[in-house]
Amino acid sequence: MRELLKFLVCFLAGIGAGLGTGFAGMSAAAVISPMLITFLDMDPYMAVGIALASDVLASAASAYTYGKNKNLDIRNGLVMMFTVLAFTLVGSWVSSKVRSTTMGSFSTFMTLLLGVKFIVKPVMTTKEAMATVSKEKRLIQSVVCGILIGFICGFIGAGGGMMMLLILTSVLGYELKTAVGTSVFIMAFTALTGSISHFAIGGAPDWTALVYCMASTLLWAQIAARFANKAQPKTLNRATGVVLVILGVVILVVNTFFK
């Protein structure tokens, strides 16, 4: 009975995490961690490690799908990735030196608000419009935004995928598919770094839970990524918005009523 419960919780968590990853470049940790902690009474540190490990394969496979459909900016994505990783460490160090200001619900509310934004005000930027920005300007923008995203994520410990999607679409003017493709590309590497450090510090994970979560997240991320790359911009905006709003509400309910 315990093993069946573990499978069901991990599978359902993987559905939410996979859809969030494939549609919006959302970190699996935002969905999987609260589910494992709440319903399986798992140690929070291990739950985050499993969620990050699940994120690696799902994000990498999604990035491949987006890249195959020419919806991935690798050059600027790499620049932003290294900047995010570096300033996540800086933000984390600064956070350790000041009074705790961690915003546990930051990622959840950001997911909800971003979902509403995509429904009410779709991102209709085209690749042609993206191409009008010079390479030098885009490079500088990637560095500056990487510093901002990394520092905020390191300081409050949440919201990486959502921060990237928001900034890529609203600040850097990316077309939605390219924004999501670039976001999952970056998230694959940041999740790999995070999961290795978690397991190195916290020890081996619950292997069955890890396998269940990774398999379910990978499956649903691929389904979402393939749909997203074939969808029309307005349809994709609405689908992404609906998925984010539902995930935000579910996470909020789990955190509020089941803890």
Coordinates of C-alpha atoms in Angstrom, one line a residue:
M1 CA 0.0 0.0 0.0
R2 CA 2.8 2.4 0.9
E3 CA 4.6 1.6 -2.4
L4 CA 1.3 2.3 -4.4
L5 CA 0.9 5.6 -2.6
K6 CA 4.5 6.5 -3.4
F7 CA 3.9 5.7 -7.1
L8 CA 0.6 7.7 -7.3
V9 CA 2.1 10.8 -5.6
C10 CA 5.2 10.7 -7.8
F11 CA 3.2 10.1 -11.0
L12 CA 0.8 13.0 -10.2
A13 CA 3.7 15.3 -9.2
G14 CA 5.4 14.3 -12.4
I15 CA 2.4 15.3 -14.5
G16 CA 2.3 18.8 -13.0
A17 CA 6.1 19.2 -13.2
G18 CA 6.3 17.8 -16.7
L19 CA 3.6 20.1 -18.1
G20 CA 5.1 23.1 -16.3
T21 CA 8.5 22.3 -17.8
G22 CA 7.4 21.5 -21.3
F23 CA 5.0 24.5 -21.6
A24 CA 6.8 27.1 -19.6
G25 CA 10.3 26.1 -18.6
M26 CA 9.1 25.9 -15.0
S27 CA 11.3 24.1 -12.4
A28 CA 10.1 20.7 -11.4
A29 CA 11.0 21.5 -7.8
A30 CA 8.1 23.9 -7.5
V31 CA 5.6 21.0 -8.0
I32 CA 7.4 17.8 -6.9
S33 CA 8.9 19.1 -3.6
P34 CA 5.7 20.1 -1.9
M35 CA 4.0 16.9 -3.1
L36 CA 6.7 14.6 -1.7
I37 CA 7.0 16.5 1.5
T38 CA 3.3 16.7 2.2
F39 CA 2.0 13.3 1.1
L40 CA 5.0 11.0 1.6
D41 CA 6.4 12.8 4.7
M42 CA 9.8 13.0 2.9
D43 CA 12.8 15.0 4.2
P44 CA 12.6 18.4 2.5
Y45 CA 16.2 18.4 1.5
M46 CA 15.9 15.0 -0.2
A47 CA 12.6 16.0 -1.8
V48 CA 14.3 19.0 -3.4
G49 CA 17.1 16.8 -4.6
I50 CA 14.7 14.4 -6.3
A51 CA 12.8 17.3 -7.8
L52 CA 16.0 18.8 -9.3
A53 CA 17.2 15.4 -10.6
S54 CA 13.8 15.0 -12.3
D55 CA 14.2 18.4 -13.8
V56 CA 17.5 17.5 -15.5
L57 CA 16.2 14.9 -17.9
A58 CA 12.9 16.6 -18.5
S59 CA 14.5 20.0 -19.2
A60 CA 17.2 18.5 -21.4
A61 CA 14.7 16.5 -23.5
S62 CA 12.4 19.5 -23.8
A63 CA 15.4 21.7 -24.8
Y64 CA 16.2 19.1 -27.5
T65 CA 12.6 19.3 -28.8
Y66 CA 12.6 23.1 -28.9
G67 CA 16.1 23.1 -30.5
K68 CA 15.0 20.7 -33.2
N69 CA 12.2 23.1 -34.0
K70 CA 14.7 26.0 -34.1
N71 CA 13.1 27.6 -30.9
L72 CA 16.3 27.8 -28.9
D73 CA 18.8 30.6 -28.5
I74 CA 21.9 28.6 -27.4
R75 CA 24.5 31.4 -27.7
N76 CA 22.7 33.9 -25.3
G77 CA 21.3 31.0 -23.3
L78 CA 24.9 29.9 -22.4
V79 CA 25.9 33.4 -21.4
M80 CA 22.8 33.8 -19.2
M81 CA 23.3 30.3 -17.7
F82 CA 26.8 30.9 -16.5
T83 CA 25.8 34.3 -15.1
V84 CA 22.8 32.8 -13.3
L85 CA 24.9 30.1 -11.8
A86 CA 27.6 32.5 -10.6
F87 CA 25.1 35.0 -9.0
T88 CA 23.0 32.3 -7.5
L89 CA 26.0 31.6 -5.3
V90 CA 26.4 35.4 -4.6
G91 CA 22.7 35.7 -3.7
S92 CA 22.9 32.7 -1.5
W93 CA 26.0 34.0 0.3
V94 CA 24.4 37.4 0.9
S95 CA 21.2 35.7 2.2
S96 CA 23.2 33.8 4.7
K97 CA 24.6 37.1 6.1
V98 CA 21.4 38.9 6.7
R99 CA 18.2 38.2 8.7
S100 CA 16.1 35.6 7.0
T101 CA 13.8 37.0 4.3
T102 CA 13.1 33.9 2.4
M103 CA 9.8 34.1 0.6
G104 CA 8.4 30.6 0.6
S105 CA 5.4 31.4 -1.5
F106 CA 7.2 33.6 -4.0
S107 CA 7.4 30.9 -6.7
T108 CA 3.8 29.9 -6.2
F109 CA 2.4 33.5 -6.6
M110 CA 4.7 34.1 -9.5
T111 CA 3.4 31.0 -11.2
L112 CA -0.2 32.2 -10.7
L113 CA 0.5 35.8 -11.9
L114 CA 2.5 34.7 -14.9
G115 CA -0.3 32.3 -15.9
V116 CA -2.9 35.1 -15.7
K117 CA -0.6 37.3 -17.8
F118 CA -0.3 34.8 -20.6
I119 CA -4.1 34.4 -20.7
V120 CA -4.9 38.1 -20.5
K121 CA -2.0 39.5 -22.4
P122 CA -0.4 36.9 -24.7
V123 CA 3.2 37.2 -25.9
M124 CA 2.9 37.8 -29.6
T125 CA 6.5 38.8 -30.4
T126 CA 7.8 37.2 -33.6
K127 CA 11.2 35.8 -34.5
E128 CA 11.5 38.6 -37.1
A129 CA 11.1 41.2 -34.3
M130 CA 13.7 39.4 -32.2
A131 CA 16.2 39.5 -35.0
T132 CA 16.1 43.3 -35.1
V133 CA 18.0 43.4 -31.8
S134 CA 21.8 43.6 -32.3
K135 CA 24.0 40.7 -31.1
E136 CA 26.0 43.0 -28.8
K137 CA 22.9 44.4 -27.2
R138 CA 21.4 40.9 -26.7
L139 CA 24.6 39.7 -25.1
I140 CA 24.7 42.6 -22.6
Q141 CA 21.0 42.1 -21.8
S142 CA 21.7 38.4 -21.2
V143 CA 24.5 39.1 -18.7
V144 CA 22.5 41.8 -16.8
C145 CA 19.3 39.7 -16.6
G146 CA 21.4 36.6 -15.6
I147 CA 22.9 38.6 -12.7
L148 CA 19.3 39.7 -11.6
I149 CA 17.8 36.2 -11.9
G150 CA 20.7 34.5 -10.2
F151 CA 20.9 36.9 -7.3
I152 CA 17.2 36.8 -6.6
C153 CA 17.0 33.0 -6.9
G154 CA 20.0 32.6 -4.6
F155 CA 18.7 35.1 -2.1
I156 CA 15.1 33.8 -1.7
G157 CA 15.7 30.3 -2.9
A158 CA 12.9 30.0 -5.5
G159 CA 11.5 31.0 -8.8
G160 CA 14.3 30.3 -11.3
G161 CA 12.3 29.0 -14.2
M162 CA 9.5 31.6 -13.7
M163 CA 12.0 34.4 -13.4
M164 CA 13.7 33.4 -16.6
L165 CA 10.5 33.1 -18.6
L166 CA 9.2 36.4 -17.3
I167 CA 12.4 38.3 -18.2
L168 CA 13.0 36.5 -21.5
T169 CA 9.5 37.5 -22.7
S170 CA 8.8 40.8 -21.0
V171 CA 12.3 42.4 -20.8
L172 CA 14.4 40.8 -23.6
G173 CA 11.4 40.6 -26.0
Y174 CA 11.7 36.9 -26.9
E175 CA 9.1 35.1 -28.9
L176 CA 7.3 32.6 -26.4
K177 CA 8.6 29.3 -27.9
T178 CA 12.2 30.6 -28.1
A179 CA 11.8 31.9 -24.5
V180 CA 10.6 28.5 -23.2
G181 CA 13.3 26.6 -25.2
T182 CA 16.1 28.8 -23.9
S183 CA 14.7 28.6 -20.3
V184 CA 14.6 24.8 -20.3
F185 CA 18.1 24.7 -21.8
I186 CA 19.4 26.8 -18.9
M187 CA 17.3 24.9 -16.3
A188 CA 18.8 21.5 -17.4
F189 CA 22.3 22.7 -16.3
T190 CA 21.2 24.6 -13.2
A191 CA 19.1 21.5 -12.0
L192 CA 22.1 19.2 -12.7
T193 CA 24.3 21.4 -10.5
G194 CA 21.7 21.6 -7.8
S195 CA 20.8 17.9 -7.7
I196 CA 24.5 16.8 -7.6
S197 CA 25.2 19.2 -4.6
H198 CA 22.0 18.0 -2.8
F199 CA 22.9 14.3 -3.1
A200 CA 26.6 15.0 -2.3
I201 CA 25.6 16.8 0.9
G202 CA 22.4 14.9 1.9
G203 CA 23.4 11.4 0.8
A204 CA 21.6 8.9 -1.5
P205 CA 17.9 9.6 -2.4
D206 CA 14.9 7.3 -2.2
W207 CA 15.7 5.5 -5.4
T208 CA 12.2 4.3 -6.2
A209 CA 10.7 7.8 -5.7
L210 CA 13.5 9.2 -7.9
V211 CA 12.8 6.8 -10.7
Y212 CA 9.0 7.3 -10.5
C213 CA 9.4 11.1 -10.5
M214 CA 12.0 11.2 -13.3
A215 CA 10.0 8.9 -15.6
S216 CA 6.6 10.8 -15.1
T217 CA 8.2 14.2 -15.4
L218 CA 10.1 13.2 -18.6
L219 CA 7.0 11.7 -20.2
W220 CA 4.7 14.7 -19.6
A221 CA 7.4 17.3 -20.4
Q222 CA 7.9 15.6 -23.8
I223 CA 4.1 15.6 -24.5
A224 CA 3.9 19.3 -23.5
A225 CA 7.0 20.3 -25.5
R226 CA 5.8 18.6 -28.7
F227 CA 2.4 20.2 -28.4
A228 CA 3.9 23.6 -27.7
N229 CA 6.2 23.5 -30.7
K230 CA 3.3 22.8 -33.1
A231 CA 0.8 25.2 -31.5
Q232 CA -0.1 28.6 -32.8
P233 CA 1.2 31.5 -30.7
K234 CA -2.2 32.5 -29.2
T235 CA -3.1 28.8 -28.5
L236 CA 0.3 28.3 -26.8
N237 CA -0.1 31.4 -24.7
R238 CA -3.5 30.3 -23.5
A239 CA -2.4 26.7 -22.8
T240 CA 0.7 27.9 -21.0
G241 CA -1.4 30.3 -18.9
V242 CA -4.0 27.7 -18.0
V243 CA -1.3 25.2 -17.0
L244 CA 0.5 27.8 -14.8
V245 CA -2.7 28.9 -13.1
I246 CA -3.8 25.4 -12.3
L247 CA -0.3 24.4 -11.0
G248 CA -0.2 27.6 -8.9
V249 CA -3.6 26.9 -7.4
V250 CA -2.7 23.2 -6.7
I251 CA 0.6 24.1 -5.0
L252 CA -1.1 26.9 -3.0
V253 CA -3.8 24.4 -1.8
V254 CA -1.2 21.7 -0.9
N255 CA 1.0 24.2 1.0
T256 CA -2.0 25.8 2.8
F257 CA -4.3 22.9 3.7
F258 CA -2.2 19.7 3.8
K259 CA 0.9 20.8 5.8

